[in-house]
Amino acid sequence: MKDGTALFGVLQVEKKGQPRHRAARLRQTHADLALPNGIRSAVISPDGMRFAMLGDPRPKDPLAEVHHVAENDVTSIYVSGISGAEGGAWWCLELNSIVDVAWSRDGSQMRAVTQTPKIGNHDFRSSIYVL
């Protein structure tokens, strides 16, 4: 974290990545936020106050172990404060094929890169959005 008091990472919980932070001097890992389908990656804002996390916004499928459907991944942006208690939210749900995000230097904007889903498309397209 920016103030040097904690470390941030993604921990595997039930085969899904979940954000975790850990106080630098303590050996305890804290779960501040758990998204139903986990996260793929997270980027902290330059001011150290927010995270942008990439994950699947759909509700958890209780029968995921027996459903075997070939479909494109759905990846959107979830933004939350560093402790997870600040009321995070999904941003721009219409962008559902995001592959990467980056914060502006002052943390007031974010850039998102999308790519054409793999299944059912013959042409490859990539776009950059400023949020």
mmCIF file of C-alpha atoms in Angstrom:
data_model
loop_
_atom_site.group_PDB
_atom_site.id
_atom_site.type_symbol
_atom_site.label_atom_id
_atom_site.label_comp_id
_atom_site.label_asym_id
_atom_site.label_seq_id
_atom_site.Cartn_x
_atom_site.Cartn_y
_atom_site.Cartn_z
ATOM 1 C CA MET A 1 0.000 0.000 0.000
ATOM 2 C CA LYS A 2 1.091 3.575 -0.503
ATOM 3 C CA ASP A 3 1.689 4.282 3.193
ATOM 4 C CA GLY A 4 3.824 1.150 3.573
ATOM 5 C CA THR A 5 1.685 -0.355 6.337
ATOM 6 C CA ALA A 6 0.166 -3.215 4.332
ATOM 7 C CA LEU A 7 0.686 -5.523 1.393
ATOM 8 C CA PHE A 8 -1.938 -6.419 -1.188
ATOM 9 C CA GLY A 9 -2.358 -9.581 -3.214
ATOM 10 C CA VAL A 10 -4.760 -12.064 -4.735
ATOM 11 C CA LEU A 11 -5.317 -15.274 -2.757
ATOM 12 C CA GLN A 12 -6.957 -18.430 -4.124
ATOM 13 C CA VAL A 13 -10.162 -19.236 -2.214
ATOM 14 C CA GLU A 14 -12.325 -22.099 -3.513
ATOM 15 C CA LYS A 15 -10.374 -22.024 -6.815
ATOM 16 C CA LYS A 16 -11.146 -18.324 -7.325
ATOM 17 C CA GLY A 17 -8.846 -15.343 -6.821
ATOM 18 C CA GLN A 18 -9.977 -13.011 -4.033
ATOM 19 C CA PRO A 19 -8.376 -9.719 -2.984
ATOM 20 C CA ARG A 20 -6.549 -9.764 0.360
ATOM 21 C CA HIS A 21 -4.419 -7.333 2.280
ATOM 22 C CA ARG A 22 -2.001 -7.976 5.074
ATOM 23 C CA ALA A 23 -0.507 -5.635 7.636
ATOM 24 C CA ALA A 24 3.237 -5.420 7.053
ATOM 25 C CA ARG A 25 4.129 -6.148 10.703
ATOM 26 C CA LEU A 26 1.423 -8.694 11.432
ATOM 27 C CA ARG A 27 1.084 -12.206 10.113
ATOM 28 C CA GLN A 28 -2.663 -11.967 9.609
ATOM 29 C CA THR A 29 -4.372 -11.897 6.229
ATOM 30 C CA HIS A 30 -7.644 -9.981 6.061
ATOM 31 C CA ALA A 31 -10.502 -10.631 3.663
ATOM 32 C CA ASP A 32 -12.100 -7.283 2.982
ATOM 33 C CA LEU A 33 -14.084 -8.195 -0.092
ATOM 34 C CA ALA A 34 -15.197 -11.424 -1.739
ATOM 35 C CA LEU A 35 -16.674 -11.322 -5.230
ATOM 36 C CA PRO A 36 -18.890 -14.300 -6.213
ATOM 37 C CA ASN A 37 -16.734 -15.336 -9.174
ATOM 38 C CA GLY A 38 -13.427 -14.049 -7.851
ATOM 39 C CA ILE A 39 -11.087 -11.639 -9.599
ATOM 40 C CA ARG A 40 -8.506 -12.087 -12.317
ATOM 41 C CA SER A 41 -6.307 -9.123 -11.426
ATOM 42 C CA ALA A 42 -6.275 -5.868 -9.485
ATOM 43 C CA VAL A 43 -4.607 -2.479 -9.962
ATOM 44 C CA ILE A 44 -4.242 0.055 -7.150
ATOM 45 C CA SER A 45 -4.814 3.736 -7.956
ATOM 46 C CA PRO A 46 -1.806 6.105 -7.813
ATOM 47 C CA ASP A 47 -3.177 7.826 -4.708
ATOM 48 C CA GLY A 48 -3.391 4.435 -2.982
ATOM 49 C CA MET A 49 -7.064 4.825 -2.104
ATOM 50 C CA ARG A 50 -8.879 2.539 -4.602
ATOM 51 C CA PHE A 51 -8.531 -0.742 -6.441
ATOM 52 C CA ALA A 52 -9.753 -1.573 -9.928
ATOM 53 C CA MET A 53 -10.354 -5.317 -10.133
ATOM 54 C CA LEU A 54 -11.168 -7.384 -13.196
ATOM 55 C CA GLY A 55 -13.721 -10.125 -12.686
ATOM 56 C CA ASP A 56 -16.945 -11.763 -13.796
ATOM 57 C CA PRO A 57 -19.967 -9.713 -12.608
ATOM 58 C CA ARG A 58 -22.527 -12.485 -13.127
ATOM 59 C CA PRO A 59 -24.076 -14.223 -10.105
ATOM 60 C CA LYS A 60 -22.285 -17.356 -8.916
ATOM 61 C CA ASP A 61 -23.540 -20.502 -10.647
ATOM 62 C CA PRO A 62 -24.372 -23.061 -7.924
ATOM 63 C CA LEU A 63 -24.026 -25.878 -10.479
ATOM 64 C CA ALA A 64 -20.771 -24.695 -12.038
ATOM 65 C CA GLU A 65 -19.108 -28.061 -11.358
ATOM 66 C CA VAL A 66 -21.587 -29.898 -13.598
ATOM 67 C CA HIS A 67 -22.271 -27.217 -16.234
ATOM 68 C CA HIS A 68 -19.863 -27.532 -19.130
ATOM 69 C CA VAL A 69 -20.673 -24.729 -21.559
ATOM 70 C CA ALA A 70 -18.254 -23.339 -24.120
ATOM 71 C CA GLU A 71 -18.714 -19.580 -23.853
ATOM 72 C CA ASN A 72 -16.671 -16.411 -23.869
ATOM 73 C CA ASP A 73 -15.351 -15.095 -20.585
ATOM 74 C CA VAL A 74 -17.156 -12.080 -19.162
ATOM 75 C CA THR A 75 -14.787 -9.594 -17.543
ATOM 76 C CA SER A 76 -15.806 -6.209 -16.159
ATOM 77 C CA ILE A 77 -14.301 -3.685 -13.734
ATOM 78 C CA TYR A 78 -15.111 -3.589 -10.025
ATOM 79 C CA VAL A 79 -13.799 -0.531 -8.159
ATOM 80 C CA SER A 80 -13.518 -0.480 -4.377
ATOM 81 C CA GLY A 81 -11.745 1.459 -1.661
ATOM 82 C CA ILE A 82 -8.629 -0.127 -0.202
ATOM 83 C CA SER A 83 -10.422 -1.610 2.793
ATOM 84 C CA GLY A 84 -13.347 -2.923 0.749
ATOM 85 C CA ALA A 85 -15.817 -1.282 3.134
ATOM 86 C CA GLU A 86 -16.257 1.908 1.103
ATOM 87 C CA GLY A 87 -19.047 0.483 -1.034
ATOM 88 C CA GLY A 88 -17.435 -0.785 -4.211
ATOM 89 C CA ALA A 89 -19.371 -1.135 -7.457
ATOM 90 C CA TRP A 90 -19.174 -2.576 -10.954
ATOM 91 C CA TRP A 91 -18.199 0.101 -13.498
ATOM 92 C CA CYS A 92 -19.380 0.172 -17.118
ATOM 93 C CA LEU A 93 -21.027 -3.241 -17.242
ATOM 94 C CA GLU A 94 -21.566 -2.804 -20.989
ATOM 95 C CA LEU A 95 -17.794 -3.329 -21.321
ATOM 96 C CA ASN A 96 -17.691 -7.056 -20.698
ATOM 97 C CA SER A 97 -14.546 -8.187 -22.497
ATOM 98 C CA ILE A 98 -11.889 -6.156 -20.664
ATOM 99 C CA VAL A 99 -8.342 -7.491 -20.701
ATOM 100 C CA ASP A 100 -6.458 -4.741 -18.865
ATOM 101 C CA VAL A 101 -6.903 -1.454 -16.992
ATOM 102 C CA ALA A 102 -4.593 1.407 -16.041
ATOM 103 C CA TRP A 103 -5.140 4.454 -13.838
ATOM 104 C CA SER A 104 -4.238 7.998 -14.923
ATOM 105 C CA ARG A 105 -1.346 9.583 -13.001
ATOM 106 C CA ASP A 106 -3.678 11.520 -10.700
ATOM 107 C CA GLY A 107 -6.126 8.605 -10.239
ATOM 108 C CA SER A 108 -9.094 10.584 -11.573
ATOM 109 C CA GLN A 109 -9.541 8.446 -14.704
ATOM 110 C CA MET A 110 -8.992 4.902 -15.810
ATOM 111 C CA ARG A 111 -8.239 3.352 -19.184
ATOM 112 C CA ALA A 112 -9.718 -0.017 -20.112
ATOM 113 C CA VAL A 113 -8.599 -2.209 -23.012
ATOM 114 C CA THR A 114 -11.158 -4.581 -24.516
ATOM 115 C CA GLN A 115 -10.712 -7.366 -27.059
ATOM 116 C CA THR A 116 -13.174 -9.146 -29.303
ATOM 117 C CA PRO A 117 -14.398 -12.338 -27.606
ATOM 118 C CA LYS A 118 -12.761 -15.458 -29.048
ATOM 119 C CA ILE A 119 -15.770 -17.690 -29.691
ATOM 120 C CA GLY A 120 -17.883 -16.806 -32.733
ATOM 121 C CA ASN A 121 -15.645 -14.056 -34.132
ATOM 122 C CA HIS A 122 -13.339 -14.168 -37.133
ATOM 123 C CA ASP A 123 -11.962 -10.638 -36.907
ATOM 124 C CA PHE A 124 -9.860 -9.404 -34.024
ATOM 125 C CA ARG A 125 -10.553 -5.955 -32.588
ATOM 126 C CA SER A 126 -9.177 -4.159 -29.603
ATOM 127 C CA SER A 127 -10.440 -0.859 -28.176
ATOM 128 C CA ILE A 128 -9.281 1.551 -25.488
ATOM 129 C CA TYR A 129 -11.840 3.376 -23.356
ATOM 130 C CA VAL A 130 -11.269 6.269 -20.966
ATOM 131 C CA LEU A 131 -13.547 6.015 -17.939
#
